[in-house]
Coordinates of C-alpha atoms in Angstrom, one line a residue:
M18 CA -39.9 91.7 -34.3
W19 CA -39.5 95.3 -35.0
R20 CA -36.7 97.7 -34.1
R21 CA -37.0 101.1 -32.5
T22 CA -37.1 103.8 -35.2
R23 CA -38.3 107.3 -35.7
Q24 CA -41.6 105.8 -36.8
A25 CA -43.7 105.3 -33.7
C26 CA -45.5 102.3 -35.1
W27 CA -42.3 100.3 -35.0
L28 CA -41.3 101.8 -31.7
L29 CA -44.3 100.2 -30.0
L30 CA -43.7 96.8 -31.5
S31 CA -40.1 97.0 -30.4
V32 CA -41.3 97.2 -26.8
C33 CA -42.3 93.5 -27.1
F34 CA -39.4 92.2 -29.0
L35 CA -36.1 93.9 -28.0
R36 CA -34.7 93.5 -24.6
D37 CA -33.0 96.9 -24.4
L38 CA -36.3 98.7 -25.1
V39 CA -38.4 96.4 -23.0
S40 CA -36.6 97.4 -19.9
A41 CA -37.7 101.0 -20.4
W42 CA -41.4 100.1 -20.4
F43 CA -42.1 96.5 -19.3
Q44 CA -40.3 93.6 -17.6
Q45 CA -39.2 91.0 -20.2
N46 CA -40.4 87.5 -19.4
S47 CA -37.7 84.9 -20.0
G48 CA -39.6 81.9 -18.8
R49 CA -40.4 78.8 -20.8
P50 CA -43.0 79.0 -23.7
Q51 CA -46.6 78.5 -22.7
T52 CA -48.3 75.4 -24.1
Q53 CA -51.7 75.8 -25.8
Q54 CA -53.3 74.0 -22.8
E55 CA -51.8 76.5 -20.4
E56 CA -52.9 79.5 -22.5
R57 CA -56.5 78.4 -22.4
S58 CA -56.7 77.1 -18.9
G59 CA -56.5 80.5 -17.2
S60 CA -52.8 80.7 -16.5
W61 CA -52.8 84.2 -17.9
S62 CA -53.6 85.5 -14.4
S63 CA -50.4 84.5 -12.7
P64 CA -48.0 87.3 -12.0
E65 CA -45.2 86.2 -14.3
Q66 CA -47.7 85.7 -17.1
S67 CA -49.1 89.2 -16.8
C68 CA -46.3 90.9 -18.7
L69 CA -47.5 92.6 -21.8
C70 CA -44.6 91.1 -23.8
H71 CA -45.1 87.5 -23.0
L72 CA -44.6 86.2 -26.5
T73 CA -42.3 83.3 -27.2
G74 CA -42.1 79.9 -28.7
V75 CA -43.2 78.0 -31.8
L76 CA -46.2 79.3 -33.8
D77 CA -49.2 77.1 -34.6
D78 CA -49.4 75.3 -37.9
C79 CA -45.7 75.8 -38.7
F80 CA -42.3 75.0 -37.1
C81 CA -41.0 78.6 -37.0
D82 CA -40.5 80.3 -33.6
V83 CA -41.0 83.9 -32.5
E84 CA -37.4 84.5 -31.5
S85 CA -36.0 83.5 -34.9
I86 CA -38.4 85.8 -36.7
D87 CA -37.4 88.7 -34.4
V88 CA -33.7 88.4 -35.2
F89 CA -34.2 87.9 -38.9
N90 CA -36.6 90.8 -39.3
N91 CA -34.7 93.2 -37.0
F92 CA -31.3 92.9 -38.6
K93 CA -32.0 91.6 -42.1
I94 CA -35.4 92.8 -43.4
Y95 CA -36.7 95.8 -41.6
P96 CA -33.9 98.3 -42.4
R97 CA -34.2 97.5 -46.1
I98 CA -38.0 97.3 -46.3
T99 CA -38.3 100.7 -44.7
K100 CA -36.0 102.3 -47.2
L101 CA -37.9 100.5 -50.0
A102 CA -41.2 101.9 -48.9
E103 CA -39.8 105.4 -49.2
R104 CA -38.9 105.0 -52.9
D105 CA -41.1 106.8 -55.4
Y106 CA -42.3 103.5 -57.0
F107 CA -43.7 102.2 -53.7
R108 CA -44.9 105.4 -52.0
Y109 CA -47.6 106.4 -54.6
Y110 CA -50.7 104.1 -54.5
R111 CA -53.7 104.6 -56.8
V112 CA -56.9 103.9 -55.0
N113 CA -60.6 104.6 -55.3
L114 CA -61.9 105.7 -51.8
K115 CA -65.3 106.7 -53.2
R116 CA -66.7 103.2 -54.0
H117 CA -70.0 102.5 -52.3
C118 CA -70.3 99.8 -49.6
P119 CA -71.9 96.8 -51.3
F120 CA -73.4 95.4 -48.1
W121 CA -75.1 98.2 -46.2
P122 CA -75.9 101.9 -46.6
D123 CA -73.0 104.3 -46.5
D124 CA -74.6 106.2 -43.6
E125 CA -71.6 106.7 -41.2
H126 CA -68.8 108.5 -43.0
C127 CA -66.3 109.9 -40.6
S128 CA -66.4 113.7 -40.3
I129 CA -63.3 113.9 -38.1
K130 CA -60.6 115.9 -39.9
D131 CA -57.9 113.2 -39.2
C132 CA -60.0 110.7 -41.2
H133 CA -59.3 112.7 -44.3
V134 CA -56.9 111.5 -47.0
E135 CA -55.0 114.1 -48.9
P136 CA -54.8 113.0 -52.6
C137 CA -51.6 113.6 -54.5
P138 CA -51.8 116.1 -57.4
E139 CA -51.0 114.3 -60.6
S140 CA -48.3 116.9 -61.2
K141 CA -46.4 115.5 -58.2
V142 CA -46.6 111.9 -59.4
P143 CA -43.6 110.6 -61.4
I144 CA -44.3 110.5 -65.1
G145 CA -43.5 106.8 -65.4
I146 CA -46.0 105.9 -62.8
K147 CA -48.9 107.8 -64.2
S148 CA -48.2 106.8 -67.8
G149 CA -51.3 104.6 -67.9
N150 CA -49.7 101.2 -68.6
Y151 CA -50.3 99.7 -65.2
N152 CA -49.0 96.2 -66.0
K153 CA -45.7 97.4 -67.6
Y154 CA -42.6 98.1 -65.7
S155 CA -39.8 99.0 -68.2
Q156 CA -39.2 102.2 -70.1
A157 CA -39.6 100.4 -73.4
A158 CA -43.0 99.1 -72.4
N159 CA -44.2 102.5 -71.2
T160 CA -43.0 104.3 -74.2
M161 CA -44.6 102.0 -76.8
P162 CA -45.7 104.1 -79.7
D163 CA -49.4 104.8 -79.8
E164 CA -49.4 103.7 -83.5
A165 CA -48.1 100.3 -82.5
E166 CA -50.8 99.9 -79.9
C167 CA -53.5 101.0 -82.3
E168 CA -52.1 98.6 -85.0
Q169 CA -52.1 95.7 -82.4
A170 CA -55.7 96.6 -81.4
S171 CA -56.7 96.8 -85.1
K172 CA -55.4 93.3 -85.8
L173 CA -57.3 91.9 -82.8
G174 CA -60.4 93.7 -84.1
A175 CA -60.0 92.1 -87.5
I176 CA -59.8 88.7 -86.0
N177 CA -63.1 89.3 -84.2
S178 CA -64.9 91.0 -87.1
T179 CA -66.6 87.8 -88.2
L180 CA -68.1 87.2 -84.8
S181 CA -71.6 88.1 -83.9
N182 CA -72.2 90.7 -81.2
Q183 CA -73.5 88.0 -78.9
S184 CA -70.4 85.9 -79.4
K185 CA -68.2 88.9 -78.7
E186 CA -70.0 89.6 -75.5
A187 CA -69.6 85.9 -74.5
F188 CA -65.9 86.0 -75.2
A189 CA -65.5 89.2 -73.2
D190 CA -67.3 87.6 -70.3
W191 CA -65.1 84.6 -70.4
A192 CA -62.0 86.7 -70.6
R193 CA -63.1 88.7 -67.5
H194 CA -63.9 85.5 -65.7
D195 CA -60.5 84.0 -66.5
D196 CA -58.8 87.2 -65.3
A197 CA -60.8 87.1 -62.1
Q198 CA -59.7 83.5 -61.3
D199 CA -56.3 84.8 -60.2
Y200 CA -57.5 87.5 -57.9
F201 CA -58.1 87.2 -54.2
C202 CA -59.2 90.8 -54.0
E203 CA -61.7 93.1 -55.5
L204 CA -59.3 95.4 -57.4
D205 CA -60.0 99.1 -57.9
D206 CA -60.4 100.2 -61.5
E207 CA -57.4 102.4 -61.9
T208 CA -58.9 104.2 -64.9
S209 CA -61.9 105.3 -63.0
P210 CA -62.3 109.1 -62.6
D211 CA -62.7 108.5 -58.8
A212 CA -59.3 106.8 -58.5
E213 CA -56.6 109.0 -57.1
Y214 CA -52.9 108.8 -56.3
V215 CA -52.1 108.9 -52.6
D216 CA -48.7 109.5 -51.2
L217 CA -48.5 106.9 -48.4
L218 CA -45.7 108.7 -46.6
L219 CA -47.9 111.8 -46.2
N220 CA -51.0 109.8 -45.2
P221 CA -49.6 107.5 -42.5
E222 CA -51.7 104.8 -40.8
R223 CA -52.7 106.1 -37.4
Y224 CA -55.6 106.4 -35.0
T225 CA -58.1 109.0 -36.3
G226 CA -60.9 108.7 -33.7
Y227 CA -63.0 106.4 -35.9
K228 CA -64.6 103.9 -33.7
G229 CA -68.0 102.7 -32.4
A230 CA -70.7 100.9 -34.2
S231 CA -69.5 101.5 -37.7
A232 CA -66.0 100.2 -37.1
W233 CA -67.3 97.3 -35.1
R234 CA -69.7 96.3 -37.8
V235 CA -66.9 96.0 -40.3
W236 CA -64.8 93.6 -38.3
N237 CA -67.8 91.7 -37.0
S238 CA -69.0 91.1 -40.6
I239 CA -65.5 89.8 -41.5
Y240 CA -65.2 87.4 -38.6
E241 CA -68.8 86.2 -38.4
E242 CA -69.6 85.9 -42.1
N243 CA -66.3 85.1 -43.8
C244 CA -64.1 83.0 -41.6
F245 CA -65.9 79.7 -42.1
K246 CA -67.5 80.0 -38.6
P247 CA -71.0 78.8 -37.6
R248 CA -73.0 81.3 -35.8
S249 CA -73.3 79.0 -32.8
V250 CA -69.6 79.4 -32.2
Y251 CA -68.6 82.7 -30.6
R252 CA -65.2 84.4 -30.8
P253 CA -63.4 85.1 -27.5
L254 CA -64.4 88.3 -25.8
N255 CA -67.4 88.7 -28.1
P256 CA -69.9 90.9 -26.3
L257 CA -72.8 89.3 -28.2
A258 CA -71.9 85.8 -26.8
P259 CA -74.2 84.3 -24.1
S260 CA -71.3 84.9 -21.7
K261 CA -71.2 88.6 -22.6
G262 CA -67.6 88.3 -23.6
D263 CA -66.4 86.9 -20.3
D264 CA -65.3 83.5 -21.6
D265 CA -61.7 82.6 -22.3
G266 CA -62.4 81.2 -25.8
E267 CA -62.1 77.6 -24.9
G268 CA -65.1 76.6 -27.1
F269 CA -63.9 78.7 -30.0
Y270 CA -60.4 77.3 -30.0
K271 CA -61.7 73.7 -29.7
W272 CA -63.7 74.4 -32.8
L273 CA -60.8 76.1 -34.6
E274 CA -58.5 73.1 -34.0
G275 CA -61.1 70.8 -35.5
L276 CA -61.0 72.6 -38.8
C277 CA -58.8 71.7 -41.8
L278 CA -55.5 73.4 -42.1
E279 CA -56.7 75.7 -44.8
K280 CA -59.5 77.2 -42.7
R281 CA -57.3 77.6 -39.7
V282 CA -54.8 79.4 -41.8
F283 CA -57.5 81.7 -43.1
Y284 CA -58.6 82.7 -39.6
R285 CA -55.1 83.3 -38.4
L286 CA -54.3 85.5 -41.4
I287 CA -57.4 87.7 -40.7
S288 CA -56.6 87.8 -37.0
G289 CA -53.0 88.7 -37.8
L290 CA -54.1 91.5 -40.2
H291 CA -56.5 92.8 -37.5
S292 CA -53.7 92.8 -35.0
S293 CA -51.3 94.7 -37.4
I294 CA -53.9 97.4 -37.9
N295 CA -54.6 97.7 -34.2
I296 CA -51.0 97.9 -33.3
H297 CA -50.4 100.8 -35.7
L298 CA -53.4 102.6 -34.4
C299 CA -52.0 102.3 -30.9
A300 CA -48.6 103.3 -31.9
E301 CA -49.7 106.5 -33.8
F302 CA -52.3 107.7 -31.4
L303 CA -53.6 111.2 -31.1
L304 CA -52.2 112.2 -27.7
D305 CA -52.7 116.0 -27.7
E306 CA -54.3 118.5 -29.9
G307 CA -54.6 122.2 -29.5
W308 CA -53.5 125.6 -30.9
G309 CA -52.6 124.3 -34.3
R310 CA -50.2 121.6 -32.8
T311 CA -51.0 117.9 -32.9
T312 CA -49.0 115.3 -31.0
W313 CA -49.0 111.7 -32.1
G314 CA -47.3 108.8 -30.3
P315 CA -47.7 105.4 -28.6
N316 CA -50.7 104.9 -26.4
I317 CA -49.5 102.2 -24.0
Q318 CA -52.8 102.0 -22.2
E319 CA -54.7 101.3 -25.4
F320 CA -52.1 98.8 -26.5
R321 CA -52.6 97.0 -23.1
R322 CA -56.3 97.0 -23.5
R323 CA -56.0 95.1 -26.9
F324 CA -53.0 92.9 -26.3
D325 CA -52.0 92.6 -22.6
T326 CA -52.3 88.9 -21.5
A327 CA -54.1 89.7 -18.3
E328 CA -56.6 92.3 -19.7
T329 CA -57.5 90.0 -22.7
K330 CA -57.7 86.7 -20.8
G331 CA -54.8 85.4 -22.8
E332 CA -56.2 86.4 -26.1
G333 CA -53.7 89.1 -26.7
T334 CA -50.8 86.7 -27.0
R335 CA -52.7 84.6 -29.6
R336 CA -53.4 87.8 -31.5
L337 CA -49.8 88.7 -31.6
K338 CA -48.8 85.2 -32.7
N339 CA -51.2 85.4 -35.5
L340 CA -49.4 88.6 -36.6
Y341 CA -46.2 86.6 -36.8
F342 CA -48.0 83.9 -38.8
L343 CA -49.2 86.6 -41.2
Y344 CA -45.6 87.8 -41.5
L345 CA -44.4 84.3 -42.4
I346 CA -47.1 83.9 -45.1
E347 CA -46.2 87.2 -46.8
L348 CA -42.5 86.4 -46.4
R349 CA -43.1 83.1 -48.2
A350 CA -44.9 84.8 -51.0
L351 CA -42.0 87.2 -51.5
Y352 CA -39.6 84.2 -51.6
K353 CA -41.8 82.6 -54.3
V354 CA -42.2 85.7 -56.4
A355 CA -38.5 86.6 -56.5
P356 CA -37.9 85.1 -59.9
Y357 CA -40.6 87.3 -61.4
F358 CA -38.7 90.5 -60.3
E359 CA -35.2 89.2 -61.0
R360 CA -35.8 89.2 -64.7
A361 CA -34.2 92.1 -66.7
V362 CA -37.6 93.0 -68.2
V363 CA -38.8 94.3 -64.8
N364 CA -37.4 97.7 -64.0
L365 CA -40.0 99.3 -61.6
Y366 CA -40.2 102.2 -64.0
T367 CA -40.8 105.8 -62.7
G368 CA -39.1 107.7 -65.4
N369 CA -36.0 108.4 -63.3
A370 CA -33.3 105.9 -64.4
Q371 CA -31.1 106.5 -61.4
E372 CA -33.9 106.1 -59.0
D373 CA -35.3 103.1 -60.8
G374 CA -31.9 101.3 -60.7
A375 CA -31.4 101.9 -57.0
T376 CA -35.0 100.7 -56.3
K377 CA -34.5 97.5 -58.2
E378 CA -31.1 96.9 -56.5
L379 CA -32.7 97.4 -53.0
L380 CA -35.6 95.1 -53.9
L381 CA -33.2 92.4 -55.0
Q382 CA -31.3 92.8 -51.7
V383 CA -34.5 92.1 -49.8
F384 CA -35.1 89.0 -51.9
N385 CA -31.6 87.7 -51.3
E386 CA -32.1 88.0 -47.5
I387 CA -35.5 86.3 -47.7
K388 CA -34.0 83.3 -49.6
A389 CA -31.5 82.8 -46.8
F390 CA -34.3 82.4 -44.2
P391 CA -34.3 78.8 -43.1
M392 CA -37.8 78.4 -41.7
H393 CA -40.3 79.3 -44.4
F394 CA -44.0 78.3 -44.2
D395 CA -44.7 75.3 -46.4
E396 CA -47.8 76.1 -48.4
K397 CA -47.6 72.7 -50.2
S398 CA -49.4 71.2 -47.2
M399 CA -52.5 73.3 -48.2
F400 CA -55.1 72.1 -50.7
A401 CA -53.6 68.7 -50.9
G402 CA -55.4 65.4 -51.1
N403 CA -58.4 64.8 -53.3
K404 CA -58.1 67.1 -56.3
M405 CA -61.8 68.0 -56.7
E406 CA -62.2 68.7 -53.0
A407 CA -59.0 70.7 -52.9
K408 CA -60.1 72.7 -55.9
T409 CA -63.5 73.4 -54.3
L410 CA -61.9 74.4 -51.0
K411 CA -59.4 76.7 -52.8
E412 CA -62.1 78.5 -54.6
E413 CA -64.1 78.9 -51.4
F414 CA -61.0 80.2 -49.7
R415 CA -60.5 82.7 -52.6
L416 CA -64.1 83.9 -52.6
H417 CA -64.2 84.4 -48.8
F418 CA -61.1 86.6 -49.0
K419 CA -62.3 88.5 -52.0
N420 CA -65.5 89.3 -50.0
I421 CA -63.4 90.7 -47.2
S422 CA -61.7 93.0 -49.6
R423 CA -65.1 94.3 -50.7
I424 CA -66.0 94.9 -47.0
M425 CA -63.1 97.4 -46.8
D426 CA -65.2 99.7 -49.0
C427 CA -67.6 99.9 -46.0
V428 CA -65.1 101.5 -43.7
G429 CA -66.4 105.0 -42.9
C430 CA -63.0 106.6 -42.2
S431 CA -61.2 107.4 -45.5
K432 CA -57.7 107.0 -44.0
C433 CA -58.7 103.7 -42.3
R434 CA -60.2 102.6 -45.6
L435 CA -57.0 103.5 -47.5
W436 CA -54.8 101.3 -45.3
G437 CA -57.4 98.6 -44.9
K438 CA -57.7 98.3 -48.7
L439 CA -53.9 98.4 -49.2
Q440 CA -53.1 95.7 -46.6
T441 CA -56.0 93.5 -47.7
Q442 CA -54.9 93.8 -51.3
G443 CA -51.3 93.1 -50.2
L444 CA -52.3 89.9 -48.5
G445 CA -54.5 88.9 -51.4
T446 CA -51.6 89.4 -53.7
A447 CA -49.5 87.2 -51.5
L448 CA -52.1 84.4 -51.7
K449 CA -52.3 84.8 -55.5
I450 CA -48.5 84.3 -55.6
L451 CA -48.5 81.2 -53.3
F452 CA -51.1 79.5 -55.5
S453 CA -49.4 80.4 -58.8
E454 CA -46.2 78.4 -58.4
K455 CA -46.3 76.7 -61.7
E456 CA -46.9 79.9 -63.7
I457 CA -44.0 81.6 -61.9
Q458 CA -41.7 78.7 -62.6
N459 CA -42.5 79.0 -66.4
L460 CA -41.8 82.7 -66.7
P461 CA -40.0 83.9 -69.8
E462 CA -36.7 85.6 -69.1
H463 CA -36.8 88.4 -71.6
S464 CA -40.4 89.1 -72.3
P465 CA -43.6 89.8 -70.3
S466 CA -45.4 86.9 -68.9
K467 CA -48.9 85.9 -70.1
G468 CA -49.4 83.1 -67.5
F469 CA -48.6 85.2 -64.4
Q470 CA -48.7 89.0 -64.1
L471 CA -48.7 91.5 -61.3
S472 CA -50.0 95.0 -61.7
R473 CA -48.2 97.9 -60.2
Q474 CA -51.1 98.3 -57.8
E475 CA -50.6 94.8 -56.5
I476 CA -46.8 95.2 -56.2
V477 CA -47.1 98.4 -54.2
A478 CA -49.8 96.9 -52.0
L479 CA -47.7 93.7 -51.4
M480 CA -44.5 95.4 -50.3
N481 CA -46.3 98.0 -48.2
A482 CA -48.4 95.4 -46.5
F483 CA -45.3 93.4 -45.7
G484 CA -43.7 96.6 -44.4
R485 CA -46.6 97.1 -42.0

């Protein structure tokens, strides 16, 4: 699914998906796809199944297969999405890494130097990005005279002048509630003095040494409290299970298959996100440190421990398939949101006209390739049926994911928190897009949209999360 490049993270993924690279590390398995029954019956222990890269066939809950995604991504998407992430508009991400954990005391902040995030001095940030109008993309929008904005605010104030203070507060609460209805994530306040710009290219996602109880508590809270799972059902390889993690997950997957589509999708998205993060930590691992020189690169042993079919009792293959499923969901969101970006009013403004034009052109190339993909996930099968039940389920879905985005503020390692928040927000933005189809279809061509809007923060998170 990923090509070999100078970036070690993609190098490691390429091991599993490209035959010419596989031969350098592992033996490619060309046998028939495993059935779900075989995966769960212990067939992972047979010699031909022990290959790390045994990943093939159709994904669950959609009709797309692994091989089709590999070819499409390797030759169509990845070369362009990599270049896009290097553009100024997408490399600078404004984030608040000082927010307190809302669920337990912040008592385990990582003191390892590689956990540190180096913020970008505002003098280095392109003028168009730091202008302060986070929901505006064109030069005209960002250079709107202060007098005009004041006049507009004055008019709005005049309209409200007859309202009591209590009524004003009620209207403000309603407005905030309406805005929150669209969001699947807890967004950082970009105007907060604690919010800083981070150059993502200079703060890459990698293994920092952050591990142990603090890291485990974050993911355990996500899976145990936010994935619609009863406490009587234990995840595969869970050390807290009565089997001490020695089971093959048969009970868990029997429970999962009994859920409605929406809840299965939710779990697979979280599992895919977890897999993505783990793969990048394995691919950019601290291999050697000393005398002022640090060496980062793929840690194959660590990758095997997390994903090898034999070492994970078959769980590794399912984790990787969930990564493909996550890819399809975000791919579908990009397909759906293309009309939003194709409008002339959206220019991805940084203040450099030449740079902005090239960035917009490259983004549209990505959208054109995505439109040609023939096996998109069909989100219309979700939240169908009884309208009231569907509405309730959708809100529950949204709130669970929003809660996960808040848990990311509990990650003790700043660099891990940065990439966790970014990728969670990217997925949350994808979900927001998928469930805003009517609003996107009614977008005005030559003026900003009131029914559907993306902030620059959401746009940067979406494209970088998909790139991951």
